[in-house]
PDB file of C-alpha atoms and ligand atoms in Angstrom:
ATOM      1  CA  MET A   1       0.685  58.210   1.750  1.00  0.00           C
ATOM      2  CA  TYR A   2      -3.040  58.376   0.999  1.00  0.00           C
ATOM      3  CA  GLY A   3      -4.260  56.108  -1.952  1.00  0.00           C
ATOM      4  CA  LEU A   4      -1.439  53.757  -1.775  1.00  0.00           C
ATOM      5  CA  GLY A   5      -3.304  51.043   0.007  1.00  0.00           C
ATOM      6  CA  LEU A   6      -5.906  51.223  -3.129  1.00  0.00           C
ATOM      7  CA  ALA A   7      -3.140  50.796  -5.795  1.00  0.00           C
ATOM      8  CA  LYS A   8      -1.897  48.054  -3.642  1.00  0.00           C
ATOM      9  CA  GLY A   9      -5.342  46.475  -3.685  1.00  0.00           C
ATOM     10  CA  LEU A  10      -6.025  46.968  -7.460  1.00  0.00           C
ATOM     11  CA  MET A  11      -2.126  45.537  -8.466  1.00  0.00           C
ATOM     12  CA  VAL A  12      -3.481  42.253  -6.729  1.00  0.00           C
ATOM     13  CA  THR A  13      -6.720  42.703  -9.162  1.00  0.00           C
ATOM     14  CA  MET A  14      -4.417  43.120 -12.265  1.00  0.00           C
ATOM     15  CA  LYS A  15      -2.040  40.327 -11.070  1.00  0.00           C
ATOM     16  CA  ASN A  16      -5.272  37.749 -10.810  1.00  0.00           C
ATOM     17  CA  PHE A  17      -6.651  39.119 -13.825  1.00  0.00           C
ATOM     18  CA  ILE A  18      -3.802  38.512 -16.312  1.00  0.00           C
ATOM     19  CA  ARG A  19      -2.534  34.622 -14.690  1.00  0.00           C
ATOM     20  CA  PRO A  20      -3.524  31.778 -16.580  1.00  0.00           C
ATOM     21  CA  PRO A  21      -6.138  29.458 -15.076  1.00  0.00           C
ATOM     22  CA  PHE A  22      -4.872  26.830 -13.160  1.00  0.00           C
ATOM     23  CA  THR A  23      -8.142  24.426 -13.001  1.00  0.00           C
ATOM     24  CA  VAL A  24      -8.120  21.203 -15.448  1.00  0.00           C
ATOM     25  CA  GLN A  25     -11.314  19.952 -17.281  1.00  0.00           C
ATOM     26  CA  TYR A  26     -11.282  16.582 -15.243  1.00  0.00           C
ATOM     27  CA  PRO A  27     -11.857  14.050 -16.288  1.00  0.00           C
ATOM     28  CA  GLU A  28      -9.885  14.553 -19.713  1.00  0.00           C
ATOM     29  CA  GLU A  29      -7.202  16.749 -18.009  1.00  0.00           C
ATOM     30  CA  ARG A  30      -5.503  14.982 -15.317  1.00  0.00           C
ATOM     31  CA  LEU A  31      -3.035  16.918 -13.227  1.00  0.00           C
ATOM     32  CA  PRO A  32       0.494  14.789 -12.076  1.00  0.00           C
ATOM     33  CA  GLN A  33      -0.038  12.825  -9.163  1.00  0.00           C
ATOM     34  CA  HIS A  34       2.607  12.621  -6.423  1.00  0.00           C
ATOM     35  CA  PRO A  35       4.146   8.578  -5.738  1.00  0.00           C
ATOM     36  CA  ARG A  36       3.180   9.347  -2.117  1.00  0.00           C
ATOM     37  CA  PHE A  37      -0.213   9.700  -3.021  1.00  0.00           C
ATOM     38  CA  ARG A  38      -2.657   7.780  -0.485  1.00  0.00           C
ATOM     39  CA  GLY A  39      -4.952   6.513  -2.855  1.00  0.00           C
ATOM     40  CA  GLU A  40      -7.974   4.033  -2.303  1.00  0.00           C
ATOM     41  CA  GLU A  41      -7.449   0.750  -3.686  1.00  0.00           C
ATOM     42  CA  PHE A  42      -4.491  -0.654  -1.678  1.00  0.00           C
ATOM     43  CA  VAL A  43      -1.794  -2.995  -2.530  1.00  0.00           C
ATOM     44  CA  TRP A  44      -1.141  -5.971  -0.639  1.00  0.00           C
ATOM     45  CA  TYR A  45       1.080  -9.094  -1.139  1.00  0.00           C
ATOM     46  CA  ASP A  46      -0.107 -12.371   0.121  1.00  0.00           C
ATOM     47  CA  GLU A  47       3.151 -13.856   0.000  1.00  0.00           C
ATOM     48  CA  ARG A  48       4.862 -10.992   2.397  1.00  0.00           C
ATOM     49  CA  CYS A  49       1.856 -10.895   4.815  1.00  0.00           C
ATOM     50  CA  THR A  50       2.167 -13.267   7.970  1.00  0.00           C
ATOM     51  CA  GLY A  51      -1.275 -12.425   9.244  1.00  0.00           C
ATOM     52  CA  CYS A  52       0.041 -10.308  12.276  1.00  0.00           C
ATOM     53  CA  ALA A  53      -2.796  -8.017  12.085  1.00  0.00           C
ATOM     54  CA  SER A  54      -0.681  -5.360  13.156  1.00  0.00           C
ATOM     55  CA  CYS A  55      -2.365  -3.259  10.421  1.00  0.00           C
ATOM     56  CA  ALA A  56      -5.550  -3.974  11.808  1.00  0.00           C
ATOM     57  CA  LYS A  57      -4.971  -3.251  15.388  1.00  0.00           C
ATOM     58  CA  TYR A  58      -3.192   0.652  14.401  1.00  0.00           C
ATOM     59  CA  CYS A  59      -6.354   1.224  12.117  1.00  0.00           C
ATOM     60  CA  PRO A  60      -8.055   4.111  14.141  1.00  0.00           C
ATOM     61  CA  LEU A  61     -11.505   2.993  12.653  1.00  0.00           C
ATOM     62  CA  GLY A  62     -11.121  -0.553  12.643  1.00  0.00           C
ATOM     63  CA  ILE A  63     -12.184  -1.166   8.957  1.00  0.00           C
ATOM     64  CA  ILE A  64      -9.551  -3.712   8.577  1.00  0.00           C
ATOM     65  CA  LYS A  65     -10.926  -7.440   8.984  1.00  0.00           C
ATOM     66  CA  ILE A  66      -8.201  -9.986   8.884  1.00  0.00           C
ATOM     67  CA  VAL A  67      -8.906 -14.212   9.076  1.00  0.00           C
ATOM     68  CA  THR A  68      -6.253 -16.541   9.793  1.00  0.00           C
ATOM     69  CA  SER A  69      -6.300 -20.569  10.112  1.00  0.00           C
ATOM     70  CA  PRO A  70      -3.005 -22.545  11.041  1.00  0.00           C
ATOM     71  CA  SER A  71      -1.464 -23.728   7.494  1.00  0.00           C
ATOM     72  CA  GLU A  72       0.174 -26.757   9.294  1.00  0.00           C
ATOM     73  CA  THR A  73       3.100 -26.456   7.099  1.00  0.00           C
ATOM     74  CA  ALA A  74       5.628 -25.483   9.831  1.00  0.00           C
ATOM     75  CA  VAL A  75       4.565 -27.290  12.903  1.00  0.00           C
ATOM     76  CA  LEU A  76       7.210 -28.172  14.393  1.00  0.00           C
ATOM     77  CA  GLU A  77       8.417 -24.160  14.417  1.00  0.00           C
ATOM     78  CA  GLY A  78       5.187 -22.739  15.577  1.00  0.00           C
ATOM     79  CA  ASP A  79       3.591 -22.846  12.321  1.00  0.00           C
ATOM     80  CA  LYS A  80       2.315 -20.204  10.117  1.00  0.00           C
ATOM     81  CA  TYR A  81      -1.139 -18.586   9.034  1.00  0.00           C
ATOM     82  CA  ASP A  82      -3.095 -18.679   5.804  1.00  0.00           C
ATOM     83  CA  ILE A  83      -5.154 -15.529   4.952  1.00  0.00           C
ATOM     84  CA  GLU A  84      -8.619 -16.661   4.678  1.00  0.00           C
ATOM     85  CA  VAL A  85     -10.224 -12.760   5.453  1.00  0.00           C
ATOM     86  CA  PHE A  86      -8.326  -9.585   4.313  1.00  0.00           C
ATOM     87  CA  ASP A  87     -11.213  -6.773   3.838  1.00  0.00           C
ATOM     88  CA  ILE A  88     -10.823  -3.665   3.706  1.00  0.00           C
ATOM     89  CA  ASP A  89     -13.899  -0.897   4.261  1.00  0.00           C
ATOM     90  CA  ILE A  90     -12.548   1.868   1.931  1.00  0.00           C
ATOM     91  CA  GLY A  91     -16.258   3.549   2.366  1.00  0.00           C
ATOM     92  CA  ARG A  92     -15.220   4.479   5.936  1.00  0.00           C
ATOM     93  CA  CYS A  93     -11.244   4.543   5.289  1.00  0.00           C
ATOM     94  CA  MET A  94      -9.951   8.111   5.854  1.00  0.00           C
ATOM     95  CA  PHE A  95      -6.728   7.262   3.899  1.00  0.00           C
ATOM     96  CA  CYS A  96      -4.472   8.243   6.877  1.00  0.00           C
ATOM     97  CA  GLY A  97      -2.226   5.308   6.076  1.00  0.00           C
ATOM     98  CA  LEU A  98      -1.339   4.371   9.477  1.00  0.00           C
ATOM     99  CA  CYS A  99      -1.939   0.664   8.679  1.00  0.00           C
ATOM    100  CA  VAL A 100       0.627   0.893   5.922  1.00  0.00           C
ATOM    101  CA  GLU A 101       2.855   2.383   8.682  1.00  0.00           C
ATOM    102  CA  ALA A 102       2.562  -0.630  11.053  1.00  0.00           C
ATOM    103  CA  CYS A 103       2.938  -3.039   8.680  1.00  0.00           C
ATOM    104  CA  PRO A 104       6.476  -4.454   9.658  1.00  0.00           C
ATOM    105  CA  TYR A 105       6.885  -6.798   6.853  1.00  0.00           C
ATOM    106  CA  ASP A 106       6.387  -4.110   4.073  1.00  0.00           C
ATOM    107  CA  ALA A 107       3.101  -6.305   2.451  1.00  0.00           C
ATOM    108  CA  LEU A 108       0.583  -3.551   2.718  1.00  0.00           C
ATOM    109  CA  PHE A 109       0.727  -0.383   0.690  1.00  0.00           C
ATOM    110  CA  MET A 110      -1.463   2.273  -0.337  1.00  0.00           C
ATOM    111  CA  GLY A 111      -2.840   2.530  -3.700  1.00  0.00           C
ATOM    112  CA  SER A 112      -3.171   5.936  -6.219  1.00  0.00           C
ATOM    113  CA  GLY A 113      -6.705   5.236  -7.150  1.00  0.00           C
ATOM    114  CA  PHE A 114      -9.469   7.869  -5.993  1.00  0.00           C
ATOM    115  CA  GLU A 115     -12.248   7.057  -8.525  1.00  0.00           C
ATOM    116  CA  ARG A 116     -14.474   4.469  -6.970  1.00  0.00           C
ATOM    117  CA  GLY A 117     -18.028   5.949  -6.901  1.00  0.00           C
ATOM    118  CA  ARG A 118     -20.569   3.102  -6.085  1.00  0.00           C
ATOM    119  CA  TYR A 119     -24.131   3.126  -5.608  1.00  0.00           C
ATOM    120  CA  GLN A 120     -23.818   0.742  -2.193  1.00  0.00           C
ATOM    121  CA  ARG A 121     -21.762   0.886   0.696  1.00  0.00           C
ATOM    122  CA  LYS A 122     -21.281  -2.856   0.793  1.00  0.00           C
ATOM    123  CA  ASP A 123     -19.500  -2.623  -2.546  1.00  0.00           C
ATOM    124  CA  LEU A 124     -16.767  -0.421  -1.141  1.00  0.00           C
ATOM    125  CA  VAL A 125     -15.300  -3.254   0.830  1.00  0.00           C
ATOM    126  CA  ILE A 126     -12.325  -4.202  -0.585  1.00  0.00           C
ATOM    127  CA  SER A 127     -12.077  -8.602  -0.323  1.00  0.00           C
ATOM    128  CA  VAL A 128      -8.818 -10.447   0.009  1.00  0.00           C
ATOM    129  CA  ASP A 129      -9.499 -12.001  -3.387  1.00  0.00           C
ATOM    130  CA  GLU A 130      -9.486  -8.761  -4.874  1.00  0.00           C
ATOM    131  CA  LEU A 131      -6.263  -7.675  -3.365  1.00  0.00           C
ATOM    132  CA  ARG A 132      -4.721 -10.680  -4.281  1.00  0.00           C
ATOM    133  CA  GLN A 133      -5.817 -10.245  -8.058  1.00  0.00           C
ATOM    134  CA  ALA A 134      -5.152  -6.493  -8.180  1.00  0.00           C
ATOM    135  CA  VAL A 135      -2.442  -5.154 -10.485  1.00  0.00           C
ATOM    136  CA  LYS A 136       0.029  -4.042  -8.416  1.00  0.00           C
ATOM    137  CA  ARG A 137       1.458  -0.955  -8.502  1.00  0.00           C
ATOM    138  CA  PRO A 138       1.872   0.525  -4.589  1.00  0.00           C
ATOM    139  CA  SER A 139       2.059   4.175  -3.831  1.00  0.00           C
ATOM    140  CA  THR A 140       5.483   4.755  -2.257  1.00  0.00           C
ATOM    141  CA  TRP A 141       4.003   6.712   0.512  1.00  0.00           C
ATOM    142  CA  PHE A 142       6.290   5.465   4.038  1.00  0.00           C
ATOM    143  CA  ARG A 143       8.525   3.088   1.480  1.00  0.00           C
ATOM    144  CA  PRO A 144      11.371   4.826   1.340  1.00  0.00           C
ATOM    145  CA  GLN A 145      12.769   1.851  -0.735  1.00  0.00           C
ATOM    146  CA  LEU A 146      10.518   2.646  -3.513  1.00  0.00           C
ATOM    147  CA  GLU A 147      11.114   6.120  -3.340  1.00  0.00           C
ATOM    148  CA  ASN A 148      15.134   5.607  -3.680  1.00  0.00           C
ATOM    149  CA  ALA A 149      14.559   3.595  -6.813  1.00  0.00           C
ATOM    150  CA  ARG A 150      12.363   6.441  -8.269  1.00  0.00           C
ATOM    151  CA  TYR A 151       9.566   4.174  -8.711  1.00  0.00           C
ATOM    152  CA  ASP A 152       5.865   6.041  -9.962  1.00  0.00           C
ATOM    153  CA  PRO A 153       2.899   4.232  -9.433  1.00  0.00           C
ATOM    154  CA  GLN A 154       1.340   6.218 -12.093  1.00  0.00           C
ATOM    155  CA  GLU A 155       4.042   5.347 -15.328  1.00  0.00           C
ATOM    156  CA  GLY A 156       5.903   2.136 -13.867  1.00  0.00           C
ATOM    157  CA  GLU A 157       5.380  -1.636 -13.946  1.00  0.00           C
ATOM    158  CA  PRO A 158       3.243  -3.537 -11.748  1.00  0.00           C
ATOM    159  CA  LEU A 159       5.964  -4.588  -8.830  1.00  0.00           C
ATOM    160  CA  ALA A 160       6.348  -8.291  -7.351  1.00  0.00           C
ATOM    161  CA  TRP A 161       6.336  -9.086  -4.000  1.00  0.00           C
ATOM    162  CA  GLU A 162      10.302  -9.811  -4.154  1.00  0.00           C
ATOM    163  CA  ASP A 163      10.888  -6.095  -5.674  1.00  0.00           C
ATOM    164  CA  VAL A 164       8.878  -4.191  -2.778  1.00  0.00           C
ATOM    165  CA  GLY A 165      10.575  -4.918   0.683  1.00  0.00           C
ATOM    166  CA  ARG A 166      13.426  -4.024   2.422  1.00  0.00           C
ATOM    167  CA  GLU A 167      14.518  -7.519   2.034  1.00  0.00           C
ATOM    168  CA  LYS A 168      14.080  -9.665  -0.739  1.00  0.00           C
ATOM    169  CA  TRP A 169      13.337 -12.882   1.519  1.00  0.00           C
ATOM    170  CA  PRO A 170      13.997 -15.428  -1.091  1.00  0.00           C
ATOM    171  CA  TRP A 171      12.511 -18.298   0.840  1.00  0.00           C
ATOM    172  CA  HIS A 172       9.722 -16.843   2.296  1.00  0.00           C
ATOM    173  CA  LYS A 173       7.395 -17.728  -0.600  1.00  0.00           C
ATOM    174  CA  GLN A 174       8.589 -21.320  -0.447  1.00  0.00           C
ATOM    175  CA  GLU A 175       7.941 -21.507   3.203  1.00  0.00           C
ATOM    176  CA  LYS A 176       4.170 -20.381   2.781  1.00  0.00           C
ATOM    177  CA  ALA A 177       3.844 -22.775   0.193  1.00  0.00           C
ATOM    178  CA  GLY A 178       4.717 -25.362   2.866  1.00  0.00           C
ATOM    179  CA  ALA A 179       7.852 -26.323   0.434  1.00  0.00           C
ATOM    180  CA  LYS A 180      10.690 -28.278   1.925  1.00  0.00           C
ATOM    181  CA  ILE A 181      13.524 -25.855   1.600  1.00  0.00           C
ATOM    182  CA  ASN A 182      16.878 -25.271   2.599  1.00  0.00           C
ATOM    183  CA  ARG A 183      17.866 -22.509   4.791  1.00  0.00           C
ATOM    184  CA  THR A 184      21.027 -21.224   6.289  1.00  0.00           C
ATOM    185  CA  VAL A 185      20.712 -20.609   9.846  1.00  0.00           C
ATOM    186  CA  HIS A 186      23.303 -18.432  12.120  1.00  0.00           C
ATOM    187  CA  ARG A 187      23.898 -19.950  15.636  1.00  0.00           C
ATOM    188  CA  GLY A 188      26.746 -18.316  17.448  1.00  0.00           C
ATOM    189  CA  GLY A 189      28.450 -17.059  14.107  1.00  0.00           C
ATOM    190  CA  ALA A 190      28.558 -20.197  12.444  1.00  0.00           C
ATOM    191  CA  GLU A 191      26.759 -21.250   9.496  1.00  0.00           C
ATOM    192  CA  SER A 192      24.763 -24.538   8.457  1.00  0.00           C
ATOM    193  CA  SER A 193      21.756 -25.528   6.675  1.00  0.00           C
ATOM    194  CA  GLN A 194      18.478 -27.043   8.171  1.00  0.00           C
ATOM    195  CA  ASP A 195      16.216 -28.913   6.563  1.00  0.00           C
ATOM    196  CA  LYS A 196      12.375 -28.487   7.133  1.00  0.00           C
ATOM    197  CA  LYS A 197       9.787 -31.065   7.208  1.00  0.00           C
TER     198      LYS A 197
HETATM  199  S1  LIG B 201      -5.929   4.337   6.028  1.00  0.00           S
HETATM  200 FE1  LIG B 201      -6.397   4.741   8.186  1.00  0.00          FE
HETATM  201  S2  LIG B 201      -8.459   4.440   8.236  1.00  0.00           S
HETATM  202 FE2  LIG B 201      -7.368   3.750   6.530  1.00  0.00          FE
HETATM  203  S3  LIG B 201      -7.565   0.964   6.600  1.00  0.00           S
HETATM  204 FE3  LIG B 201      -5.457   2.071   6.948  1.00  0.00          FE
HETATM  205  S4  LIG B 201      -5.772   2.773   8.962  1.00  0.00           S
HETATM  206 FE4  LIG B 201      -7.616   2.415   8.782  1.00  0.00          FE
HETATM  207  S1  LIG B 202      -0.132  -6.522   5.756  1.00  0.00           S
HETATM  208 FE1  LIG B 202       1.360  -6.649   7.565  1.00  0.00          FE
HETATM  209  S2  LIG B 202       0.838  -5.723   9.521  1.00  0.00           S
HETATM  210 FE2  LIG B 202      -1.219  -6.751   8.075  1.00  0.00          FE
HETATM  211  S3  LIG B 202      -1.055  -8.905   8.489  1.00  0.00           S
HETATM  212 FE3  LIG B 202       0.018  -8.675   6.989  1.00  0.00          FE
HETATM  213  S4  LIG B 202       2.212  -8.758   7.709  1.00  0.00           S
HETATM  214 FE4  LIG B 202       0.349  -8.043   9.496  1.00  0.00          FE
END
């Protein structure tokens, strides 16, 4: 019918005319953020990191730099690495999260921040010291164990390395520190204890 299209168009106009605004007055007002938000500061747990560099290899932009050295704390078992450098150049990061996906040990997580304006590009490189000292509120992105625990990085308490993994690895931190520990080993179904030197 002639004029129906006009009426439909006016209806859309009227609907939007009376709809309340959905913009907010940032930074005074803030919208709620999803726990899976892929933010800029990254959360990294030295205690869980083996220095395998999978995250660096999977980064399509090659912006994660890792330097390790033999710790000489477990030479007979092939030794472990000390992490000397773990830099992430977030000035070039596209926050795809592939590095987090690639980490097999739940050592690297996305963060929740997005307000890191700096005057110089070099100040956008997150160093290993900064990562070590940061308050750790990991994003739940690609970490179903945190989602299942209903962790909210905005409201929740900071999480320790024991709380963020799929496994707790109670022996892991001691091993990194080079401590002598007793670990139960499984050989063909039988269990025995093994002293580390
Ligand atoms: S989020 Fe993507 S671009 Fe950024 S460091 Fe990780 S893999 Fe690289
Ligand atoms: S953060 Fe994960 S993937 Fe990257 S070096 Fe450490 S253990 Fe490997």
